[in-house]
Amino acid sequence: MTNPHSLYLHSNLFTTGGIPSIFHLRDLQHFDVSQNQLSGGIQEQLGTLNDRFHVDVSRNNLSGNVPDIWNNYLLVDGNFSHNKFNRTLPSSICSDLPSCSIDLSYNSISGSIPREFGRLQYINLSYNLLSSYVPSEVYSSFPHDILNGNRELLGPEKIHKGSKKIQKGSKSLLKIIIPLTIFLVIIFVVGFVLFESFKKHKKSISKARKAKNGDLFSIWNYDGKMAYEDIIEATEDFDIKYCIGTGAYGSVYRAQLPSGKIVALKKLHRREYGNTVLAKSFHNEVKMLSEIRHRNIVKLHGFCLHNQCMFLIYEYMEKGSLFYVLNYDDEAKELNWSKRVNAIKGITNALLYMHHHCAPPIIHRDITSNNILLNSKMEAFLSDFGTARIIDPDTSNQTILVGTYGYVAPELAYTLVVTEKCDVYSFGVVTLETIMGRHPGDLILSLSRTCTESILLKDILDSRLPLPSQKDAGDITLLVTIALACLNPSPKSRPSMQQVSQGLLSSNLPLAIPFNNISIQHLANEDMPMIQ
């Protein structure tokens, strides 16, 4: 291999030595050797590329210095988590590169955190051996859970400095405490009178709040000031203990409001407030969710769009995202076959409503397992409408490429014309992911080859669940048949969501052949649905 663009060697059993220099591979942009058994260190310079670079060496046994390899690239995304790096952090990491994201979690890195890290796009330092105070540049730029698991950290720098001021103030106070005692006695009576007056005033405000609280979550009668105060109080100004999830651009918080209602808050990171693209995405999500209503689309209760604080208030989903549930064994086992079938049917209903019952139609453009939320009953709800778009029949509907890698319809790479069939393709990927318990990337690649004839349906099912019962087997076979039809490379050959919904009505019909004998090639060649 002289000049590959991407090099994927993950999930193997490589054990010998560390990672060699690949400086001669000048066009390499993706380097993935994660989930192996590599030991040793990483050379200070992996390459001399002048373009973007994505590297993933996570889940190995690498040790020594954290490599300082980022300054030769325009855009870097590096995952060095779950290794044994055990030295201090170099302050020069990405010193000239603000668009840099690095995950160094679950290592044994010691020492202090360089304040230069505050300029990065994202950094994860959780579960290491870091110590000393957290620089204010880092503490104010990222969600606080990036520092979880570092028991020797002493808190943010500003608190440390503030405590010194308090100590000095206490010494000064002791010098004048006696004269002040006389003054305090004099003002005590006045203070008591003012306190009683304030108490009465507070009670009147509380009554007014309770009277309006019924309209707090109505987006049409939205009282931004009251909602903002309630949110700040319920989350203690977005304290990390209320954070239930975080991403590159924002964090999600759980909040219980004065009425007792529990909501979820998606808040943009402070460093992103000036990002016009993300602000537009937030505005778009508010617009979309305030105009559409469906039982399988997450409900937007309220919002705050301000240049200093941006958050959306959603219906709270107890189980989190479908991606989260599928990636943890206990949760995945709780999501049994019948619940998985029902979850897919719920997403079908949401897309059917958007594509065929909204005028003009709405296309989501980012359907992934991360954007499907599950409530306490494992019912599915479509969320995250930041990239959604209304289809205008009088325009070409050409757009920039948006979406998540691995879920985007292949035609968008060369036409950039968005249609409902783009959502249909993503729906097919999510359906297979739900049935398989993992992303179906390898299976999708094999569909273009002849080897699928030897792949049995029962062998691709999520192995954490027992083989399905007779009833569930029919439903699963039907869903996989529909999913394969949705993944047709030709958009015109894919079914519409209306056809998918009609096809699901055949779920109670018997299979044409025994379940254990059904191959993927058989289902790919069948018309939807495959029944007698």
PDB file of C-alpha atoms in Angstrom, residues 268-497:
ATOM      1  CA  LEU A 268     -25.724  24.507  23.482  1.00  0.00           C
ATOM      2  CA  HIS A 269     -22.159  24.690  24.854  1.00  0.00           C
ATOM      3  CA  ARG A 270     -21.132  28.253  25.692  1.00  0.00           C
ATOM      4  CA  ARG A 271     -18.297  28.223  23.183  1.00  0.00           C
ATOM      5  CA  GLU A 272     -20.838  27.581  20.394  1.00  0.00           C
ATOM      6  CA  TYR A 273     -23.091  30.604  21.091  1.00  0.00           C
ATOM      7  CA  GLY A 274     -21.482  32.613  18.303  1.00  0.00           C
ATOM      8  CA  ASN A 275     -21.780  29.754  15.785  1.00  0.00           C
ATOM      9  CA  THR A 276     -24.391  30.958  13.290  1.00  0.00           C
ATOM     10  CA  VAL A 277     -24.829  27.472  11.804  1.00  0.00           C
ATOM     11  CA  LEU A 278     -25.750  25.934  15.164  1.00  0.00           C
ATOM     12  CA  ALA A 279     -27.967  28.891  16.032  1.00  0.00           C
ATOM     13  CA  LYS A 280     -29.807  28.368  12.749  1.00  0.00           C
ATOM     14  CA  SER A 281     -30.154  24.661  13.586  1.00  0.00           C
ATOM     15  CA  PHE A 282     -31.722  25.511  16.973  1.00  0.00           C
ATOM     16  CA  HIS A 283     -34.141  27.969  15.341  1.00  0.00           C
ATOM     17  CA  ASN A 284     -35.022  25.359  12.725  1.00  0.00           C
ATOM     18  CA  GLU A 285     -35.756  22.735  15.372  1.00  0.00           C
ATOM     19  CA  VAL A 286     -38.058  25.132  17.261  1.00  0.00           C
ATOM     20  CA  LYS A 287     -39.889  25.992  14.040  1.00  0.00           C
ATOM     21  CA  MET A 288     -40.347  22.364  12.993  1.00  0.00           C
ATOM     22  CA  LEU A 289     -41.436  20.985  16.357  1.00  0.00           C
ATOM     23  CA  SER A 290     -43.836  23.857  17.014  1.00  0.00           C
ATOM     24  CA  GLU A 291     -45.633  23.136  13.731  1.00  0.00           C
ATOM     25  CA  ILE A 292     -45.900  19.333  13.848  1.00  0.00           C
ATOM     26  CA  ARG A 293     -47.582  17.078  16.409  1.00  0.00           C
ATOM     27  CA  HIS A 294     -47.427  13.284  16.432  1.00  0.00           C
ATOM     28  CA  ARG A 295     -47.379  10.701  19.209  1.00  0.00           C
ATOM     29  CA  ASN A 296     -44.044   9.278  17.916  1.00  0.00           C
ATOM     30  CA  ILE A 297     -42.300  12.649  17.553  1.00  0.00           C
ATOM     31  CA  VAL A 298     -40.711  14.063  20.684  1.00  0.00           C
ATOM     32  CA  LYS A 299     -42.687  16.981  22.107  1.00  0.00           C
ATOM     33  CA  LEU A 300     -41.084  20.413  22.412  1.00  0.00           C
ATOM     34  CA  HIS A 301     -42.346  22.134  25.584  1.00  0.00           C
ATOM     35  CA  GLY A 302     -40.426  25.394  25.315  1.00  0.00           C
ATOM     36  CA  PHE A 303     -37.173  27.081  24.404  1.00  0.00           C
ATOM     37  CA  CYS A 304     -34.754  29.883  25.151  1.00  0.00           C
ATOM     38  CA  LEU A 305     -32.874  31.308  22.177  1.00  0.00           C
ATOM     39  CA  HIS A 306     -30.600  34.082  23.433  1.00  0.00           C
ATOM     40  CA  ASN A 307     -27.102  35.131  22.476  1.00  0.00           C
ATOM     41  CA  GLN A 308     -25.909  34.176  25.981  1.00  0.00           C
ATOM     42  CA  CYS A 309     -27.992  31.046  26.638  1.00  0.00           C
ATOM     43  CA  MET A 310     -29.616  28.661  24.166  1.00  0.00           C
ATOM     44  CA  PHE A 311     -31.592  25.603  25.200  1.00  0.00           C
ATOM     45  CA  LEU A 312     -34.631  23.575  24.141  1.00  0.00           C
ATOM     46  CA  ILE A 313     -37.092  21.992  26.605  1.00  0.00           C
ATOM     47  CA  TYR A 314     -38.317  18.525  25.601  1.00  0.00           C
ATOM     48  CA  GLU A 315     -40.511  15.754  26.866  1.00  0.00           C
ATOM     49  CA  TYR A 316     -38.283  13.559  29.077  1.00  0.00           C
ATOM     50  CA  MET A 317     -37.443  10.067  27.772  1.00  0.00           C
ATOM     51  CA  GLU A 318     -36.442   7.724  30.601  1.00  0.00           C
ATOM     52  CA  LYS A 319     -34.477   5.148  28.560  1.00  0.00           C
ATOM     53  CA  GLY A 320     -32.439   7.590  26.487  1.00  0.00           C
ATOM     54  CA  SER A 321     -31.496   6.955  22.862  1.00  0.00           C
ATOM     55  CA  LEU A 322     -31.855   3.720  20.904  1.00  0.00           C
ATOM     56  CA  PHE A 323     -28.075   3.864  20.317  1.00  0.00           C
ATOM     57  CA  TYR A 324     -27.456   3.910  24.090  1.00  0.00           C
ATOM     58  CA  VAL A 325     -29.837   0.992  24.745  1.00  0.00           C
ATOM     59  CA  LEU A 326     -28.303  -1.167  21.993  1.00  0.00           C
ATOM     60  CA  ASN A 327     -24.769  -0.551  23.289  1.00  0.00           C
ATOM     61  CA  TYR A 328     -25.376  -1.802  26.843  1.00  0.00           C
ATOM     62  CA  ASP A 329     -26.169  -5.474  27.432  1.00  0.00           C
ATOM     63  CA  ASP A 330     -28.737  -5.110  30.223  1.00  0.00           C
ATOM     64  CA  GLU A 331     -30.722  -2.444  28.370  1.00  0.00           C
ATOM     65  CA  ALA A 332     -30.444  -4.345  25.080  1.00  0.00           C
ATOM     66  CA  LYS A 333     -31.876  -7.487  26.696  1.00  0.00           C
ATOM     67  CA  GLU A 334     -34.773  -5.467  28.088  1.00  0.00           C
ATOM     68  CA  LEU A 335     -35.501  -4.325  24.524  1.00  0.00           C
ATOM     69  CA  ASN A 336     -36.817  -7.746  23.460  1.00  0.00           C
ATOM     70  CA  TRP A 337     -37.969  -8.708  19.965  1.00  0.00           C
ATOM     71  CA  SER A 338     -41.564  -7.539  20.328  1.00  0.00           C
ATOM     72  CA  LYS A 339     -40.418  -4.176  21.758  1.00  0.00           C
ATOM     73  CA  ARG A 340     -37.924  -3.755  18.922  1.00  0.00           C
ATOM     74  CA  VAL A 341     -40.664  -4.444  16.378  1.00  0.00           C
ATOM     75  CA  ASN A 342     -42.936  -1.901  18.072  1.00  0.00           C
ATOM     76  CA  ALA A 343     -40.125   0.682  18.183  1.00  0.00           C
ATOM     77  CA  ILE A 344     -39.578   0.370  14.419  1.00  0.00           C
ATOM     78  CA  LYS A 345     -43.324   0.651  13.817  1.00  0.00           C
ATOM     79  CA  GLY A 346     -43.347   3.850  15.896  1.00  0.00           C
ATOM     80  CA  ILE A 347     -40.628   5.434  13.748  1.00  0.00           C
ATOM     81  CA  THR A 348     -42.518   4.279  10.638  1.00  0.00           C
ATOM     82  CA  ASN A 349     -45.600   6.142  11.862  1.00  0.00           C
ATOM     83  CA  ALA A 350     -43.585   9.316  12.543  1.00  0.00           C
ATOM     84  CA  LEU A 351     -42.012   9.331   9.061  1.00  0.00           C
ATOM     85  CA  LEU A 352     -45.340   8.460   7.420  1.00  0.00           C
ATOM     86  CA  TYR A 353     -46.838  11.541   9.087  1.00  0.00           C
ATOM     87  CA  MET A 354     -43.950  13.800   8.021  1.00  0.00           C
ATOM     88  CA  HIS A 355     -43.729  12.571   4.419  1.00  0.00           C
ATOM     89  CA  HIS A 356     -47.420  12.068   3.577  1.00  0.00           C
ATOM     90  CA  HIS A 357     -49.599  13.926   6.099  1.00  0.00           C
ATOM     91  CA  CYS A 358     -47.737  17.258   6.253  1.00  0.00           C
ATOM     92  CA  ALA A 359     -48.244  19.822   3.501  1.00  0.00           C
ATOM     93  CA  PRO A 360     -45.656  20.428   2.230  1.00  0.00           C
ATOM     94  CA  PRO A 361     -43.764  17.249   3.240  1.00  0.00           C
ATOM     95  CA  ILE A 362     -40.983  17.401   5.848  1.00  0.00           C
ATOM     96  CA  ILE A 363     -37.725  15.473   5.502  1.00  0.00           C
ATOM     97  CA  HIS A 364     -35.722  14.768   8.663  1.00  0.00           C
ATOM     98  CA  ARG A 365     -32.295  14.255   6.968  1.00  0.00           C
ATOM     99  CA  ASP A 366     -30.564  12.800  10.057  1.00  0.00           C
ATOM    100  CA  ILE A 367     -32.381   9.617  11.084  1.00  0.00           C
ATOM    101  CA  THR A 368     -29.976   7.629  13.296  1.00  0.00           C
ATOM    102  CA  SER A 369     -30.219   5.450  16.389  1.00  0.00           C
ATOM    103  CA  ASN A 370     -28.902   8.459  18.349  1.00  0.00           C
ATOM    104  CA  ASN A 371     -31.898  10.544  17.268  1.00  0.00           C
ATOM    105  CA  ILE A 372     -34.504   7.955  18.299  1.00  0.00           C
ATOM    106  CA  LEU A 373     -35.483   8.209  21.971  1.00  0.00           C
ATOM    107  CA  LEU A 374     -37.219   5.583  24.122  1.00  0.00           C
ATOM    108  CA  ASN A 375     -39.583   6.210  27.036  1.00  0.00           C
ATOM    109  CA  SER A 376     -40.078   3.982  30.084  1.00  0.00           C
ATOM    110  CA  LYS A 377     -42.196   1.547  28.003  1.00  0.00           C
ATOM    111  CA  MET A 378     -39.531   1.359  25.276  1.00  0.00           C
ATOM    112  CA  GLU A 379     -41.790   3.243  22.863  1.00  0.00           C
ATOM    113  CA  ALA A 380     -39.842   5.087  20.162  1.00  0.00           C
ATOM    114  CA  PHE A 381     -39.894   8.829  19.414  1.00  0.00           C
ATOM    115  CA  LEU A 382     -38.130  10.660  16.599  1.00  0.00           C
ATOM    116  CA  SER A 383     -36.057  13.650  17.799  1.00  0.00           C
ATOM    117  CA  ASP A 384     -33.446  16.236  16.732  1.00  0.00           C
ATOM    118  CA  PHE A 385     -35.011  18.237  13.902  1.00  0.00           C
ATOM    119  CA  GLY A 386     -32.119  20.688  13.581  1.00  0.00           C
ATOM    120  CA  THR A 387     -31.426  19.612   9.977  1.00  0.00           C
ATOM    121  CA  ALA A 388     -35.035  18.916   8.942  1.00  0.00           C
ATOM    122  CA  ARG A 389     -36.218  20.529   5.741  1.00  0.00           C
ATOM    123  CA  ILE A 390     -39.579  21.280   4.114  1.00  0.00           C
ATOM    124  CA  ILE A 391     -39.805  20.027   0.521  1.00  0.00           C
ATOM    125  CA  ASP A 392     -40.695  22.808  -1.919  1.00  0.00           C
ATOM    126  CA  PRO A 393     -42.234  21.370  -5.110  1.00  0.00           C
ATOM    127  CA  ASP A 394     -41.282  24.533  -7.027  1.00  0.00           C
ATOM    128  CA  THR A 395     -37.524  24.275  -6.398  1.00  0.00           C
ATOM    129  CA  SER A 396     -34.771  21.734  -7.075  1.00  0.00           C
ATOM    130  CA  ASN A 397     -34.406  21.029  -3.323  1.00  0.00           C
ATOM    131  CA  GLN A 398     -30.643  20.934  -3.767  1.00  0.00           C
ATOM    132  CA  THR A 399     -28.828  21.270  -0.458  1.00  0.00           C
ATOM    133  CA  ILE A 400     -25.508  20.894   1.275  1.00  0.00           C
ATOM    134  CA  LEU A 401     -24.687  17.387   2.491  1.00  0.00           C
ATOM    135  CA  VAL A 402     -25.909  16.895   6.056  1.00  0.00           C
ATOM    136  CA  GLY A 403     -26.519  13.800   8.159  1.00  0.00           C
ATOM    137  CA  THR A 404     -24.490  11.183   9.986  1.00  0.00           C
ATOM    138  CA  TYR A 405     -21.864   8.990   8.345  1.00  0.00           C
ATOM    139  CA  GLY A 406     -23.193   5.461   7.886  1.00  0.00           C
ATOM    140  CA  TYR A 407     -26.830   6.567   7.604  1.00  0.00           C
ATOM    141  CA  VAL A 408     -26.749   8.979   4.648  1.00  0.00           C
ATOM    142  CA  ALA A 409     -28.307   7.830   1.338  1.00  0.00           C
ATOM    143  CA  PRO A 410     -25.558   7.186  -1.262  1.00  0.00           C
ATOM    144  CA  GLU A 411     -27.103   9.439  -3.934  1.00  0.00           C
ATOM    145  CA  LEU A 412     -26.563  12.539  -1.762  1.00  0.00           C
ATOM    146  CA  ALA A 413     -22.816  12.190  -2.309  1.00  0.00           C
ATOM    147  CA  TYR A 414     -23.173  13.167  -5.978  1.00  0.00           C
ATOM    148  CA  THR A 415     -26.624  14.779  -6.507  1.00  0.00           C
ATOM    149  CA  LEU A 416     -27.162  16.782  -3.268  1.00  0.00           C
ATOM    150  CA  VAL A 417     -30.877  16.665  -4.105  1.00  0.00           C
ATOM    151  CA  VAL A 418     -32.835  15.799  -0.972  1.00  0.00           C
ATOM    152  CA  THR A 419     -36.043  13.738  -1.259  1.00  0.00           C
ATOM    153  CA  GLU A 420     -38.195  11.593   1.022  1.00  0.00           C
ATOM    154  CA  LYS A 421     -36.231   8.562  -0.232  1.00  0.00           C
ATOM    155  CA  CYS A 422     -33.157   9.852   1.654  1.00  0.00           C
ATOM    156  CA  ASP A 423     -35.069   9.345   4.918  1.00  0.00           C
ATOM    157  CA  VAL A 424     -36.249   5.930   3.672  1.00  0.00           C
ATOM    158  CA  TYR A 425     -32.629   4.796   3.241  1.00  0.00           C
ATOM    159  CA  SER A 426     -31.688   5.973   6.760  1.00  0.00           C
ATOM    160  CA  PHE A 427     -34.782   4.226   8.126  1.00  0.00           C
ATOM    161  CA  GLY A 428     -33.552   0.972   6.517  1.00  0.00           C
ATOM    162  CA  VAL A 429     -30.166   1.339   8.254  1.00  0.00           C
ATOM    163  CA  VAL A 430     -31.785   1.977  11.663  1.00  0.00           C
ATOM    164  CA  THR A 431     -34.179  -0.957  11.201  1.00  0.00           C
ATOM    165  CA  LEU A 432     -31.292  -3.378  10.568  1.00  0.00           C
ATOM    166  CA  GLU A 433     -29.322  -1.848  13.444  1.00  0.00           C
ATOM    167  CA  THR A 434     -32.274  -2.471  15.792  1.00  0.00           C
ATOM    168  CA  ILE A 435     -32.579  -6.095  14.688  1.00  0.00           C
ATOM    169  CA  MET A 436     -28.818  -6.794  14.682  1.00  0.00           C
ATOM    170  CA  GLY A 437     -27.980  -4.832  17.842  1.00  0.00           C
ATOM    171  CA  ARG A 438     -25.147  -3.041  16.021  1.00  0.00           C
ATOM    172  CA  HIS A 439     -24.615  -0.868  12.957  1.00  0.00           C
ATOM    173  CA  PRO A 440     -25.112  -3.008   9.811  1.00  0.00           C
ATOM    174  CA  GLY A 441     -22.265  -1.445   7.830  1.00  0.00           C
ATOM    175  CA  ASP A 442     -20.585  -4.746   6.898  1.00  0.00           C
ATOM    176  CA  LEU A 443     -23.896  -6.316   5.881  1.00  0.00           C
ATOM    177  CA  ILE A 444     -24.787  -3.326   3.683  1.00  0.00           C
ATOM    178  CA  LEU A 445     -21.426  -3.633   1.905  1.00  0.00           C
ATOM    179  CA  SER A 446     -22.021  -7.343   1.296  1.00  0.00           C
ATOM    180  CA  LEU A 447     -25.383  -6.658  -0.408  1.00  0.00           C
ATOM    181  CA  SER A 448     -23.517  -5.629  -3.561  1.00  0.00           C
ATOM    182  CA  ARG A 449     -21.732  -8.976  -3.649  1.00  0.00           C
ATOM    183  CA  THR A 450     -22.908 -12.532  -4.147  1.00  0.00           C
ATOM    184  CA  CYS A 451     -21.813 -13.755  -0.718  1.00  0.00           C
ATOM    185  CA  THR A 452     -25.143 -12.884   0.951  1.00  0.00           C
ATOM    186  CA  GLU A 453     -26.584 -16.183  -0.223  1.00  0.00           C
ATOM    187  CA  SER A 454     -24.594 -17.953   2.491  1.00  0.00           C
ATOM    188  CA  ILE A 455     -25.625 -15.480   5.233  1.00  0.00           C
ATOM    189  CA  LEU A 456     -28.619 -16.747   7.181  1.00  0.00           C
ATOM    190  CA  LEU A 457     -31.056 -14.330   8.766  1.00  0.00           C
ATOM    191  CA  LYS A 458     -30.800 -16.041  12.149  1.00  0.00           C
ATOM    192  CA  ASP A 459     -27.021 -15.497  12.181  1.00  0.00           C
ATOM    193  CA  ILE A 460     -27.223 -11.695  11.955  1.00  0.00           C
ATOM    194  CA  LEU A 461     -29.733 -11.288  14.801  1.00  0.00           C
ATOM    195  CA  ASP A 462     -28.643  -9.704  18.083  1.00  0.00           C
ATOM    196  CA  SER A 463     -27.021 -12.642  19.900  1.00  0.00           C
ATOM    197  CA  ARG A 464     -27.864 -11.157  23.305  1.00  0.00           C
ATOM    198  CA  LEU A 465     -31.496 -12.184  22.792  1.00  0.00           C
ATOM    199  CA  PRO A 466     -32.789 -15.746  22.345  1.00  0.00           C
ATOM    200  CA  LEU A 467     -34.007 -16.710  18.873  1.00  0.00           C
ATOM    201  CA  PRO A 468     -37.456 -15.198  18.274  1.00  0.00           C
ATOM    202  CA  SER A 469     -40.702 -17.051  18.828  1.00  0.00           C
ATOM    203  CA  GLN A 470     -42.850 -18.037  15.866  1.00  0.00           C
ATOM    204  CA  LYS A 471     -44.827 -14.780  15.968  1.00  0.00           C
ATOM    205  CA  ASP A 472     -41.749 -12.581  16.424  1.00  0.00           C
ATOM    206  CA  ALA A 473     -39.904 -14.519  13.701  1.00  0.00           C
ATOM    207  CA  GLY A 474     -42.538 -13.489  11.168  1.00  0.00           C
ATOM    208  CA  ASP A 475     -42.344  -9.837  12.228  1.00  0.00           C
ATOM    209  CA  ILE A 476     -38.536  -9.801  12.126  1.00  0.00           C
ATOM    210  CA  THR A 477     -38.408 -11.451   8.718  1.00  0.00           C
ATOM    211  CA  LEU A 478     -40.835  -8.866   7.388  1.00  0.00           C
ATOM    212  CA  LEU A 479     -38.851  -5.963   8.891  1.00  0.00           C
ATOM    213  CA  VAL A 480     -35.556  -7.199   7.429  1.00  0.00           C
ATOM    214  CA  THR A 481     -37.231  -7.635   4.023  1.00  0.00           C
ATOM    215  CA  ILE A 482     -38.538  -4.068   4.200  1.00  0.00           C
ATOM    216  CA  ALA A 483     -35.178  -2.735   5.416  1.00  0.00           C
ATOM    217  CA  LEU A 484     -33.325  -4.355   2.509  1.00  0.00           C
ATOM    218  CA  ALA A 485     -35.807  -2.792   0.084  1.00  0.00           C
ATOM    219  CA  CYS A 486     -35.206   0.608   1.729  1.00  0.00           C
ATOM    220  CA  LEU A 487     -31.438   0.206   1.160  1.00  0.00           C
ATOM    221  CA  ASN A 488     -31.785  -0.160  -2.625  1.00  0.00           C
ATOM    222  CA  PRO A 489     -29.026   1.958  -4.231  1.00  0.00           C
ATOM    223  CA  SER A 490     -31.616   3.427  -6.617  1.00  0.00           C
ATOM    224  CA  PRO A 491     -33.913   5.937  -4.847  1.00  0.00           C
ATOM    225  CA  LYS A 492     -36.746   5.242  -7.302  1.00  0.00           C
ATOM    226  CA  SER A 493     -36.659   1.542  -6.403  1.00  0.00           C
ATOM    227  CA  ARG A 494     -37.044   2.171  -2.672  1.00  0.00           C
ATOM    228  CA  PRO A 495     -40.535   1.991  -1.157  1.00  0.00           C
ATOM    229  CA  SER A 496     -42.213   5.097   0.196  1.00  0.00           C
ATOM    230  CA  MET A 497     -42.999   5.277   3.908  1.00  0.00           C
TER     231      MET A 497
END
